[in-house]
Short mmCIF file of C-alpha atoms and ligand atoms in Angstrom, two decimals:
data_model
loop_
_atom_site.label_atom_id
_atom_site.label_comp_id
_atom_site.label_asym_id
_atom_site.label_seq_id
_atom_site.Cartn_x
_atom_site.Cartn_y
_atom_site.Cartn_z
CA MET A 268 -24.27 -76.57 20.00
CA ALA A 269 -26.44 -78.74 17.81
CA ALA A 270 -28.08 -75.69 16.22
CA GLU A 271 -24.62 -74.30 15.50
CA ALA A 272 -23.64 -77.51 13.75
CA GLY A 273 -26.64 -77.11 11.46
CA THR A 274 -25.99 -73.50 10.43
CA GLY A 275 -24.88 -73.10 6.88
CA ALA A 276 -26.30 -76.60 6.23
CA LEU A 277 -27.61 -75.53 2.83
CA GLU A 278 -24.13 -74.47 1.68
CA ARG A 279 -22.58 -77.80 2.62
CA TYR A 280 -25.48 -80.18 1.97
CA GLU A 281 -27.84 -80.64 -0.90
CA ALA A 282 -31.30 -82.06 -0.28
CA VAL A 283 -32.76 -84.80 -2.45
CA ILE A 284 -36.56 -84.96 -2.34
CA GLY A 285 -39.18 -87.21 -3.84
CA ILE A 286 -42.91 -86.56 -3.37
CA GLU A 287 -45.73 -89.04 -3.05
CA ILE A 288 -49.22 -87.62 -3.34
CA HIS A 289 -52.51 -89.37 -2.69
CA CYS A 290 -55.62 -87.74 -4.18
CA GLN A 291 -59.20 -88.77 -3.59
CA LEU A 292 -60.82 -88.89 -7.00
CA ARG A 293 -63.97 -86.94 -7.84
CA THR A 294 -66.36 -89.77 -8.62
CA ALA A 295 -70.00 -90.35 -7.60
CA SER A 296 -69.38 -93.83 -6.17
CA LYS A 297 -66.56 -95.71 -4.45
CA MET A 298 -63.80 -97.62 -6.22
CA PHE A 299 -65.20 -101.15 -6.14
CA CYS A 300 -68.80 -100.76 -4.94
CA GLY A 301 -71.82 -98.53 -5.46
CA CYS A 302 -71.56 -96.60 -2.18
CA SER A 303 -71.75 -92.81 -2.48
CA THR A 304 -68.56 -90.78 -2.05
CA GLU A 305 -70.45 -87.94 -0.38
CA ILE A 306 -68.99 -88.79 3.00
CA ASP A 307 -68.04 -85.31 4.17
CA GLY A 308 -69.92 -84.64 7.37
CA ALA A 309 -71.88 -87.91 7.10
CA ALA A 310 -72.62 -89.98 10.20
CA PRO A 311 -69.87 -92.61 10.79
CA ASN A 312 -70.41 -95.92 8.96
CA SER A 313 -73.44 -94.57 7.05
CA HIS A 314 -71.81 -95.02 3.60
CA CYS A 315 -70.81 -98.67 3.64
CA CYS A 316 -71.84 -101.96 2.10
CA PRO A 317 -70.58 -105.55 2.27
CA VAL A 318 -67.94 -104.79 -0.38
CA CYS A 319 -66.27 -101.80 1.29
CA LEU A 320 -66.69 -103.45 4.68
CA GLY A 321 -64.73 -106.42 3.37
CA LEU A 322 -67.36 -109.02 4.24
CA PRO A 323 -66.73 -112.53 2.92
CA GLY A 324 -68.22 -113.71 -0.34
CA VAL A 325 -68.48 -110.37 -2.11
CA LEU A 326 -66.89 -109.34 -5.38
CA PRO A 327 -65.51 -105.96 -6.40
CA THR A 328 -66.45 -104.17 -9.62
CA ILE A 329 -64.27 -101.48 -11.21
CA ASN A 330 -65.40 -97.88 -11.20
CA LYS A 331 -64.94 -96.69 -14.76
CA SER A 332 -64.87 -92.99 -14.00
CA ALA A 333 -62.07 -93.46 -11.40
CA VAL A 334 -59.99 -95.19 -14.09
CA GLU A 335 -60.76 -92.29 -16.41
CA CYS A 336 -59.56 -89.78 -13.81
CA VAL A 337 -56.18 -91.52 -13.60
CA ILE A 338 -55.83 -91.83 -17.38
CA ALA A 339 -56.71 -88.13 -17.75
CA THR A 340 -54.09 -87.32 -15.12
CA GLY A 341 -51.65 -89.47 -17.07
CA PHE A 342 -52.21 -87.44 -20.20
CA ALA A 343 -51.99 -84.18 -18.27
CA ILE A 344 -48.54 -85.13 -16.91
CA GLU A 345 -47.35 -86.39 -20.31
CA ALA A 346 -47.08 -89.96 -19.03
CA ALA A 347 -47.29 -93.22 -20.93
CA ILE A 348 -50.66 -94.91 -20.44
CA ALA A 349 -50.54 -98.66 -20.10
CA PRO A 350 -52.86 -100.37 -22.63
CA THR A 351 -53.24 -103.26 -20.22
CA THR A 352 -52.89 -103.07 -16.44
CA ARG A 353 -53.86 -105.29 -13.62
CA TRP A 354 -54.76 -105.08 -9.99
CA ASP A 355 -52.61 -106.31 -7.12
CA ARG A 356 -53.33 -107.18 -3.53
CA LYS A 357 -51.20 -105.30 -1.03
CA ASN A 358 -51.47 -107.39 2.14
CA TYR A 359 -51.10 -105.96 5.62
CA PHE A 360 -53.04 -105.97 8.85
CA TYR A 361 -54.45 -102.80 10.28
CA PRO A 362 -57.84 -102.18 11.93
CA ASP A 363 -58.81 -99.62 9.28
CA LEU A 364 -58.39 -102.19 6.50
CA PRO A 365 -61.26 -104.65 6.80
CA LYS A 366 -60.20 -107.05 4.08
CA GLY A 367 -56.65 -107.37 5.35
CA TYR A 368 -55.43 -106.17 1.97
CA GLN A 369 -55.76 -103.16 -0.21
CA ILE A 370 -56.49 -103.46 -3.94
CA SER A 371 -53.82 -101.41 -5.67
CA GLN A 372 -51.60 -101.39 -8.74
CA TYR A 373 -48.05 -102.49 -8.13
CA GLN A 374 -46.37 -103.97 -11.17
CA LEU A 375 -48.37 -102.18 -13.84
CA PRO A 376 -49.50 -98.67 -12.95
CA LEU A 377 -51.99 -97.00 -15.28
CA ALA A 378 -49.61 -94.12 -16.01
CA SER A 379 -45.81 -93.98 -15.90
CA ASN A 380 -42.87 -91.79 -16.95
CA GLY A 381 -44.59 -88.41 -16.82
CA ARG A 382 -43.42 -84.97 -15.80
CA LEU A 383 -44.63 -81.63 -14.59
CA THR A 384 -43.10 -78.22 -15.16
CA PHE A 385 -43.87 -75.24 -12.94
CA GLU A 386 -42.52 -71.84 -12.00
CA THR A 387 -40.34 -71.27 -8.93
CA SER A 388 -38.57 -68.15 -7.60
CA GLU A 389 -35.51 -69.44 -9.47
CA GLY A 390 -37.32 -69.99 -12.79
CA PRO A 391 -39.15 -72.94 -14.36
CA PHE A 392 -38.46 -76.40 -12.93
CA THR A 393 -39.37 -79.86 -14.25
CA VAL A 394 -39.98 -82.90 -12.04
CA ARG A 395 -40.13 -86.36 -13.53
CA ILE A 396 -43.07 -88.40 -12.34
CA ASN A 397 -42.43 -92.10 -11.91
CA ARG A 398 -46.03 -93.28 -11.82
CA ALA A 399 -49.70 -92.58 -11.20
CA HIS A 400 -51.77 -95.53 -10.13
CA LEU A 401 -55.20 -96.33 -8.77
CA GLU A 402 -56.06 -97.88 -5.41
CA GLU A 403 -58.68 -97.82 -2.69
CA ASP A 404 -58.62 -95.79 0.52
CA THR A 405 -58.79 -97.29 4.00
CA GLY A 406 -61.29 -96.56 6.80
CA ARG A 407 -60.49 -94.03 9.49
CA LEU A 408 -59.51 -94.72 13.07
CA ILE A 409 -60.66 -92.17 15.60
CA HIS A 410 -59.00 -92.09 18.98
CA ALA A 411 -61.31 -90.83 21.66
CA GLU A 412 -61.49 -90.43 25.43
CA LEU A 413 -64.57 -91.79 27.12
CA ASP A 414 -65.47 -89.96 30.34
CA ALA A 415 -65.82 -91.90 33.55
CA SER A 416 -69.38 -93.11 34.07
CA PRO A 417 -71.37 -92.19 37.20
CA GLY A 418 -71.63 -95.93 37.89
CA GLY A 419 -67.89 -96.01 38.60
CA ARG A 420 -66.39 -97.07 35.25
CA PRO A 421 -63.11 -95.17 34.96
CA ALA A 422 -62.31 -92.81 32.04
CA ARG A 423 -60.62 -94.65 29.24
CA ARG A 424 -59.20 -94.23 25.78
CA VAL A 425 -60.91 -96.04 22.92
CA SER A 426 -60.32 -96.44 19.22
CA LEU A 427 -63.40 -95.99 17.06
CA ILE A 428 -63.57 -96.89 13.41
CA ASP A 429 -65.44 -95.18 10.59
CA PHE A 430 -65.60 -97.16 7.35
CA ASN A 431 -67.12 -94.34 5.26
CA ARG A 432 -63.74 -93.68 3.68
CA SER A 433 -63.07 -97.39 3.09
CA GLY A 434 -62.97 -98.09 -0.64
CA MET A 435 -62.92 -94.43 -1.70
CA PRO A 436 -61.01 -94.15 -5.01
CA LEU A 437 -57.51 -92.98 -4.47
CA MET A 438 -54.77 -92.06 -6.94
CA GLU A 439 -51.12 -92.20 -5.94
CA ILE A 440 -48.62 -90.04 -7.84
CA VAL A 441 -44.93 -90.60 -7.16
CA THR A 442 -42.07 -88.40 -8.41
CA GLU A 443 -38.49 -89.33 -9.13
CA PRO A 444 -36.07 -87.91 -6.55
CA ASP A 445 -35.53 -84.79 -8.67
CA ILE A 446 -36.51 -82.10 -6.22
CA ARG A 447 -33.76 -80.19 -4.43
CA THR A 448 -35.47 -77.56 -2.33
CA ALA A 449 -38.50 -77.25 -0.09
CA GLU A 450 -39.85 -74.47 -2.33
CA GLN A 451 -39.70 -76.70 -5.42
CA ALA A 452 -41.56 -79.40 -3.48
CA ARG A 453 -44.31 -76.97 -2.45
CA ARG A 454 -44.57 -75.56 -5.96
CA TYR A 455 -44.81 -79.08 -7.38
CA ALA A 456 -47.65 -79.95 -5.02
CA GLU A 457 -49.42 -76.69 -5.80
CA GLU A 458 -49.13 -77.19 -9.54
CA LEU A 459 -50.39 -80.78 -9.26
CA ARG A 460 -53.32 -79.61 -7.14
CA LEU A 461 -54.18 -77.02 -9.80
CA LEU A 462 -53.92 -79.68 -12.50
CA MET A 463 -56.21 -82.08 -10.57
CA ARG A 464 -58.83 -79.37 -10.16
CA THR A 465 -58.53 -78.20 -13.76
CA ILE A 466 -59.13 -81.63 -15.22
CA GLY A 467 -61.78 -82.43 -12.57
CA ALA A 468 -59.95 -85.53 -11.24
CA SER A 469 -59.97 -84.38 -7.61
CA ASP A 470 -61.03 -81.45 -5.44
CA ALA A 471 -57.58 -81.91 -3.87
CA GLU A 472 -58.41 -80.08 -0.63
CA MET A 473 -55.53 -80.68 1.74
CA GLU A 474 -57.39 -79.64 4.86
CA ASN A 475 -59.88 -82.50 4.64
CA GLY A 476 -57.45 -85.12 3.41
CA GLN A 477 -58.58 -85.23 -0.25
CA MET A 478 -54.97 -84.50 -1.08
CA ARG A 479 -52.16 -85.98 1.09
CA VAL A 480 -48.57 -85.02 0.46
CA GLU A 481 -45.71 -87.14 1.70
CA ALA A 482 -42.13 -85.99 1.25
CA ASN A 483 -39.13 -88.31 1.11
CA VAL A 484 -36.13 -86.24 2.18
CA SER A 485 -32.42 -87.05 2.28
CA ILE A 486 -29.33 -84.88 2.18
CA ARG A 487 -25.85 -85.38 0.75
CA PRO A 488 -22.68 -83.33 0.83
CA ARG A 489 -22.69 -80.97 -2.13
CA GLY A 490 -20.84 -82.45 -5.08
CA ARG A 491 -21.55 -86.04 -4.09
CA GLU A 492 -23.49 -88.15 -6.56
CA GLU A 493 -24.71 -90.87 -4.20
CA PHE A 494 -28.01 -90.33 -2.38
CA GLY A 495 -28.23 -90.23 1.41
CA THR A 496 -30.73 -92.25 3.50
CA ARG A 497 -34.25 -90.92 3.16
CA ILE A 498 -36.82 -90.06 5.74
CA GLU A 499 -40.53 -90.01 4.90
CA VAL A 500 -42.48 -87.08 6.31
CA LYS A 501 -46.30 -87.05 6.41
CA ASN A 502 -49.24 -85.32 8.01
CA MET A 503 -48.73 -81.86 6.52
CA ASN A 504 -52.12 -80.28 6.13
CA SER A 505 -51.28 -77.23 4.02
CA MET A 506 -48.84 -76.25 1.27
CA ARG A 507 -46.99 -74.02 3.72
CA SER A 508 -46.53 -76.99 6.07
CA VAL A 509 -45.08 -79.04 3.21
CA GLU A 510 -42.42 -76.39 2.72
CA ARG A 511 -41.78 -75.92 6.41
CA ALA A 512 -41.63 -79.64 7.17
CA ILE A 513 -39.05 -80.26 4.43
CA ASP A 514 -36.93 -77.28 5.53
CA PHE A 515 -37.07 -78.50 9.10
CA GLU A 516 -36.10 -82.02 8.02
CA ILE A 517 -33.14 -80.83 5.95
CA GLN A 518 -31.88 -78.85 8.91
CA ARG A 519 -32.49 -81.68 11.37
CA GLN A 520 -30.60 -84.19 9.20
CA ALA A 521 -27.69 -81.78 8.76
CA VAL A 522 -27.40 -81.38 12.51
CA ALA A 523 -27.53 -85.13 13.03
CA ILE A 524 -24.89 -85.87 10.39
CA ASP A 525 -22.64 -83.08 11.62
CA ALA A 526 -22.89 -84.60 15.10
CA GLY A 527 -21.75 -87.93 13.68
CA ARG A 528 -25.10 -89.68 13.93
CA THR A 529 -26.35 -92.10 11.27
CA ILE A 530 -29.69 -91.36 9.55
CA ARG A 531 -31.93 -94.43 9.54
CA MET A 532 -34.95 -94.97 7.31
CA GLU A 533 -38.01 -93.85 9.21
CA THR A 534 -41.41 -92.32 8.87
CA ARG A 535 -41.86 -89.00 10.64
CA GLY A 536 -44.91 -86.87 11.20
CA TRP A 537 -45.20 -83.09 11.01
CA ASP A 538 -46.30 -81.46 14.26
CA GLU A 539 -48.02 -78.28 13.20
CA ALA A 540 -48.16 -76.78 16.68
CA ARG A 541 -44.48 -77.32 17.41
CA GLN A 542 -43.38 -76.76 13.80
CA GLU A 543 -41.19 -79.86 13.88
CA THR A 544 -41.12 -83.46 12.72
CA TYR A 545 -41.34 -86.38 15.14
CA LEU A 546 -40.63 -90.10 14.82
CA MET A 547 -43.72 -92.16 13.97
CA ARG A 548 -42.09 -95.48 13.17
CA PRO A 549 -38.82 -96.87 11.87
CA LYS A 550 -38.99 -98.00 8.21
CA GLU A 551 -37.28 -101.34 8.91
CA ALA A 552 -40.33 -102.38 10.83
CA GLU A 553 -42.56 -101.80 7.86
CA ASN A 554 -44.51 -104.73 6.49
CA GLU A 555 -43.58 -106.97 3.66
CA TYR A 556 -46.71 -106.55 1.58
CA ARG A 557 -46.66 -109.89 -0.22
CA TYR A 558 -48.14 -108.39 -3.38
CA PHE A 559 -49.91 -110.79 -5.74
CA PRO A 560 -52.38 -110.34 -8.61
CA GLU A 561 -55.93 -109.66 -7.47
CA PRO A 562 -57.83 -112.86 -8.35
CA ASP A 563 -61.30 -111.25 -8.16
CA LEU A 564 -60.70 -108.70 -10.92
CA PRO A 565 -59.80 -109.16 -14.60
CA PRO A 566 -56.88 -107.23 -16.11
CA LEU A 567 -57.86 -103.72 -17.16
CA VAL A 568 -57.71 -103.19 -20.89
CA ALA A 569 -57.85 -99.62 -22.22
CA PRO A 570 -58.68 -99.65 -25.96
CA PRO A 571 -57.10 -96.83 -28.02
CA GLU A 572 -60.48 -95.31 -28.89
CA TRP A 573 -61.34 -94.94 -25.21
CA LEU A 574 -57.95 -93.31 -24.50
CA ALA A 575 -58.42 -90.93 -27.42
CA GLU A 576 -61.85 -90.01 -26.11
CA ILE A 577 -60.46 -89.22 -22.64
CA LYS A 578 -57.66 -87.18 -24.13
CA ALA A 579 -60.03 -85.17 -26.34
CA ARG A 580 -62.14 -84.31 -23.32
CA LEU A 581 -59.22 -82.66 -21.47
CA PRO A 582 -59.67 -78.95 -20.92
CA GLU A 583 -56.86 -76.46 -21.59
CA LEU A 584 -54.18 -77.25 -18.99
CA PRO A 585 -52.75 -74.62 -16.66
CA ALA A 586 -49.34 -74.40 -18.34
CA ALA A 587 -50.88 -73.96 -21.79
CA ARG A 588 -53.31 -71.37 -20.46
CA ARG A 589 -50.60 -69.30 -18.76
CA ASN A 590 -48.60 -69.47 -21.96
CA ARG A 591 -51.56 -68.31 -24.04
CA TYR A 592 -52.31 -65.44 -21.68
CA GLY A 593 -48.68 -64.29 -22.01
CA THR A 594 -48.04 -64.72 -25.69
CA ASP A 595 -51.47 -64.10 -27.22
CA LEU A 596 -52.98 -61.65 -24.76
CA GLY A 597 -49.85 -59.88 -23.57
CA LEU A 598 -50.37 -60.47 -19.83
CA SER A 599 -47.39 -60.44 -17.53
CA ALA A 600 -46.26 -63.88 -16.29
CA TYR A 601 -47.34 -62.82 -12.82
CA ASP A 602 -50.89 -61.80 -13.83
CA ALA A 603 -51.29 -64.94 -15.94
CA ALA A 604 -50.24 -67.15 -12.99
CA VAL A 605 -52.52 -65.31 -10.52
CA ILE A 606 -55.53 -65.76 -12.77
CA VAL A 607 -54.82 -69.38 -13.76
CA ASN A 608 -54.25 -70.41 -10.13
CA ASP A 609 -57.80 -69.41 -9.24
CA ALA A 610 -60.68 -71.18 -10.94
CA ALA A 611 -63.22 -68.40 -10.28
CA ALA A 612 -60.81 -65.74 -11.53
CA THR A 613 -60.15 -67.78 -14.66
CA ALA A 614 -63.86 -68.16 -15.36
CA LEU A 615 -64.41 -64.42 -14.83
CA PHE A 616 -61.51 -63.48 -17.08
CA GLU A 617 -62.50 -65.90 -19.83
CA GLY A 618 -66.12 -64.79 -19.60
CA ALA A 619 -65.16 -61.14 -19.81
CA LEU A 620 -63.00 -61.82 -22.89
CA ALA A 621 -65.82 -63.78 -24.48
CA ALA A 622 -68.21 -60.81 -23.95
CA ASP A 623 -66.11 -59.09 -26.60
CA THR A 624 -66.82 -55.49 -25.59
CA GLY A 625 -63.58 -54.28 -27.09
CA ALA A 626 -61.96 -53.71 -23.67
CA PRO A 627 -58.27 -54.68 -23.91
CA ALA A 628 -57.42 -58.06 -22.35
CA LYS A 629 -54.71 -56.53 -20.19
CA LEU A 630 -57.17 -54.02 -18.75
CA ILE A 631 -59.64 -56.82 -17.93
CA ALA A 632 -56.79 -58.81 -16.36
CA ASN A 633 -55.97 -55.79 -14.16
CA TRP A 634 -59.54 -55.70 -12.92
CA VAL A 635 -59.52 -59.41 -12.18
CA THR A 636 -56.17 -59.54 -10.37
CA GLY A 637 -56.78 -56.13 -8.73
CA GLU A 638 -60.24 -55.10 -7.60
CA TYR A 639 -61.92 -58.45 -8.04
CA MET A 640 -59.33 -60.43 -6.10
CA ARG A 641 -59.05 -57.74 -3.43
CA LEU A 642 -62.82 -57.63 -2.88
CA VAL A 643 -63.49 -61.37 -2.79
CA LYS A 644 -60.40 -62.22 -0.71
CA GLY A 645 -61.39 -64.13 2.39
CA LYS A 646 -65.02 -64.21 1.36
CA ALA A 647 -66.84 -67.37 0.35
CA GLY A 648 -67.89 -67.32 -3.31
CA ALA A 649 -67.09 -64.79 -5.97
CA GLY A 650 -69.80 -62.26 -5.15
CA LYS A 651 -72.43 -61.48 -7.71
CA VAL A 652 -69.98 -60.45 -10.39
CA ASN A 653 -71.06 -61.01 -13.98
CA ALA A 654 -68.24 -61.38 -16.53
CA GLY A 655 -70.06 -59.44 -19.25
CA GLU A 656 -70.67 -56.56 -16.85
CA LEU A 657 -67.02 -56.45 -15.90
CA ALA A 658 -66.08 -56.36 -19.56
CA ALA A 659 -68.56 -53.52 -20.17
CA LEU A 660 -67.15 -51.56 -17.25
CA ALA A 661 -63.58 -52.05 -18.46
CA LYS A 662 -64.60 -50.77 -21.86
CA LEU A 663 -66.15 -47.60 -20.35
CA VAL A 664 -62.89 -46.97 -18.45
CA ALA A 665 -60.85 -47.53 -21.60
CA ASP A 666 -63.05 -45.04 -23.45
CA GLY A 667 -62.71 -42.44 -20.73
CA ALA A 668 -66.48 -42.53 -20.18
CA ILE A 669 -66.05 -43.07 -16.46
CA SER A 670 -63.20 -42.20 -14.12
CA GLY A 671 -61.02 -44.94 -12.64
CA THR A 672 -62.10 -44.01 -9.12
CA ASN A 673 -65.80 -44.07 -9.95
CA ALA A 674 -65.36 -47.35 -11.83
CA LYS A 675 -64.01 -49.02 -8.68
CA GLU A 676 -67.03 -47.90 -6.71
CA VAL A 677 -69.31 -49.15 -9.47
CA PHE A 678 -67.54 -52.51 -9.54
CA ALA A 679 -67.74 -52.93 -5.76
CA GLU A 680 -71.48 -52.20 -5.85
CA HIS A 681 -71.98 -54.57 -8.79
CA LEU A 682 -70.10 -57.31 -6.90
CA ASP A 683 -72.39 -56.81 -3.90
CA THR A 684 -75.72 -56.48 -5.62
CA GLY A 685 -75.33 -57.91 -9.10
CA GLU A 686 -77.01 -54.81 -10.46
CA PRO A 687 -76.01 -54.00 -14.05
CA VAL A 688 -73.03 -51.62 -14.32
CA ALA A 689 -74.90 -49.20 -16.59
CA ARG A 690 -77.68 -48.80 -14.03
CA ILE A 691 -75.26 -48.15 -11.16
CA ILE A 692 -73.42 -45.52 -13.23
CA GLU A 693 -76.75 -43.90 -14.13
CA LYS A 694 -77.93 -43.92 -10.55
CA HIS A 695 -74.81 -42.16 -9.26
CA GLY A 696 -74.42 -39.86 -12.29
CA TYR A 697 -70.91 -41.28 -12.78
CA ARG A 698 -70.83 -41.01 -16.55
CA GLN A 699 -68.00 -38.74 -17.47
CA ILE A 700 -68.34 -35.85 -19.88
CA SER A 701 -65.77 -36.78 -22.50
CA ASP A 702 -67.57 -34.99 -25.24
CA ALA A 703 -65.24 -32.25 -26.49
CA GLY A 704 -68.11 -29.83 -27.24
CA ALA A 705 -69.68 -30.06 -23.80
CA LEU A 706 -66.28 -29.80 -22.13
CA GLY A 707 -65.31 -26.83 -24.28
CA ALA A 708 -68.38 -24.90 -23.16
CA ALA A 709 -67.59 -25.57 -19.50
CA VAL A 710 -63.97 -24.52 -20.04
CA GLU A 711 -65.01 -21.26 -21.67
CA GLN A 712 -67.38 -20.45 -18.81
CA VAL A 713 -64.75 -21.08 -16.19
CA LEU A 714 -62.12 -19.01 -18.03
CA ALA A 715 -64.54 -16.09 -18.34
CA ALA A 716 -65.47 -16.28 -14.65
CA ASN A 717 -61.86 -16.46 -13.39
CA PRO A 718 -59.78 -13.75 -15.07
CA ALA A 719 -57.39 -13.59 -12.12
CA ALA A 720 -56.38 -17.22 -12.47
CA VAL A 721 -55.97 -16.78 -16.22
CA ALA A 722 -53.66 -13.83 -15.57
CA ASP A 723 -51.71 -15.86 -13.01
CA TYR A 724 -51.14 -18.66 -15.54
CA ARG A 725 -49.97 -16.19 -18.16
CA ALA A 726 -47.62 -14.64 -15.63
CA GLY A 727 -45.98 -18.10 -15.46
CA ARG A 728 -47.67 -19.63 -12.42
CA ASP A 729 -48.46 -23.04 -13.75
CA ALA A 730 -50.32 -24.05 -10.60
CA ALA A 731 -53.21 -21.86 -11.75
CA VAL A 732 -54.18 -24.68 -14.17
CA GLY A 733 -54.93 -26.94 -11.23
CA PHE A 734 -57.27 -24.35 -9.81
CA LEU A 735 -59.05 -23.97 -13.14
CA VAL A 736 -59.40 -27.74 -13.58
CA GLY A 737 -60.99 -27.81 -10.15
CA GLN A 738 -63.45 -25.12 -11.20
CA VAL A 739 -64.47 -27.06 -14.32
CA MET A 740 -64.92 -30.23 -12.26
CA LYS A 741 -67.10 -28.27 -9.85
CA ALA A 742 -69.15 -26.77 -12.67
CA THR A 743 -69.73 -30.26 -14.10
CA ARG A 744 -70.43 -31.84 -10.71
CA GLY A 745 -67.35 -34.01 -11.01
CA GLN A 746 -68.47 -35.61 -14.19
CA ALA A 747 -65.91 -34.13 -16.53
CA ASN A 748 -63.01 -36.26 -17.70
CA ALA A 749 -60.22 -34.54 -15.71
CA THR A 750 -57.46 -35.45 -18.13
CA MET A 751 -59.40 -34.00 -21.04
CA VAL A 752 -60.25 -30.85 -19.04
CA GLN A 753 -56.60 -30.29 -18.22
CA ALA A 754 -55.60 -30.70 -21.87
CA ALA A 755 -58.42 -28.46 -23.12
CA LEU A 756 -57.52 -25.75 -20.61
CA ARG A 757 -53.85 -25.69 -21.49
CA GLU A 758 -54.57 -25.76 -25.17
CA ARG A 759 -57.03 -22.85 -24.84
CA LEU A 760 -54.76 -20.76 -22.57
CA ASP A 761 -51.65 -21.27 -24.72
CA ARG A 762 -53.54 -20.62 -27.95
CA ALA A 763 -55.08 -17.30 -26.83
CA GLU A 764 -51.73 -15.87 -25.84
P1 LIG B 809 -41.82 -96.54 -0.82
O1 LIG B 809 -42.68 -97.53 -1.46
O2 LIG B 809 -41.04 -97.02 0.33
O3 LIG B 809 -42.56 -95.25 -0.49
P2 LIG B 809 -40.72 -95.62 -3.39
O4 LIG B 809 -39.71 -96.37 -4.17
O5 LIG B 809 -42.13 -95.61 -3.86
O6 LIG B 809 -40.67 -96.18 -1.88
O7 LIG B 809 -40.18 -94.15 -3.24
C1 LIG B 809 -40.81 -93.14 -2.56
C2 LIG B 809 -40.25 -91.82 -2.93
O8 LIG B 809 -38.97 -91.58 -2.38
C3 LIG B 809 -40.15 -91.52 -4.42
O9 LIG B 809 -40.73 -90.23 -4.63
C4 LIG B 809 -38.67 -91.46 -4.65
O10 LIG B 809 -38.33 -90.53 -5.67
C5 LIG B 809 -38.12 -90.97 -3.34
N1 LIG B 809 -36.76 -91.33 -3.03
C6 LIG B 809 -36.14 -92.47 -3.31
N2 LIG B 809 -34.85 -92.44 -2.82
C7 LIG B 809 -34.69 -91.25 -2.21
C8 LIG B 809 -33.62 -90.61 -1.50
N3 LIG B 809 -32.48 -91.23 -1.29
N4 LIG B 809 -33.85 -89.35 -1.04
C9 LIG B 809 -35.01 -88.75 -1.21
N5 LIG B 809 -36.04 -89.28 -1.86
C10 LIG B 809 -35.90 -90.54 -2.34
MG1 LIG B 810 -43.58 -94.15 0.59
ZN1 LIG B 811 -69.55 -99.91 -0.37
#
């Protein structure tokens, strides 16, 4: 009955969605101390010091490159960068927070009023971004089961704490409630991830928590202006889960409202195994954070020259790059997006263009989105492909010096071994005979040796040409350019009539 109530939910209700994303920044040291950020796979509590352990009497110092990451992000999302910001203490008690407060930015975020535009299945969509600010990460609680000891101590559950993540630089990016579908939400997160990686602000890997996406979801009857009550959903560990969790939540809320229940503010988690959200805690119970200015840090002043420097260092952004590939290079929107979404593919494509072999950009793009992507899919690394070699191969194909089929084999071997394309072609004798003189001689020989087929063709049996092409290919050990052979044969047969 409940499921029935929810059917057609999307016709009757519209979802309103705002996304909060936390990204671990790509810096060498932590936010307020000198500890290394290389904590992946490190022994628990091996990357800590008195500052990130929150011991008394220590003072934080600001990590300049973390600030630069957020400012660069601000520029990339067309936000306003605050010339002066300050730090605030966000007070709450939790065992993973050794100081009892988190240093964050509350009143004055580094970046505000930005936006991001991206493609969706329904065309381009723009989301306004409320803010991007800097803060520090917490430690990590690990819940474990200790086995019973032989001495008789019973099995028990314990909570362990790893402070390696404590004080890691974290950027929080919050959108306005502009998003209306789960697909838009996923596409926003994907585009932001691409942006973070492009500007080098974060590796933004969702699986290991470098990028954490939280979705605030409410629904309202279509046509109504007023927002409904929002639910916050967290713990999605892939882009697909982001989309699924939001879709699930829209459906769940519709069922609840249809059944006359009231939606209350709460935080829900995404259960990947069950593909559903579950209640983590009601929002009303959330702490009052008692924010106040951080007394141990001075305000952060960003002089215009520094901002200009950071802006000038920005690489070409994904949107601009896709645009350039479309308008200047004539790639399809699809090919441009496929290449720009993949850093290795982008580097390969750019490198091949830079090699300037005269191969058309569209042909190179076909190789990158086609054979290259197909062959490296699911493999670690990009193989041993060299951009200049790919460009040289594409040029040979464009010139008809090698057949498309042979070129694919050559490329696969190059990817595996790194051997130069010219040497592979040589080794296999793949160079096509495209020289009209050499082809002409072979054509004449075949015509003279096959009078019956010639007679068949003249009697109107067009299929005889196919047989003759086959004979020329055989005579040249497959090295003739088949298209040219076909044309030469027809021309010769029709002329002599
Ligand atoms: P909090 O500090 O509780 O997370 P914020 O004001 O930072 O609250 O908002 C969190 C997110 O919720 C923002 O992305 C915002 O756009 C979004 N949001 C606000 N109201 C709604 C609503 N009614 N439905 C869906 N999302 C909302
Ligand atoms: Mg929130
Ligand atoms: Zn430290």
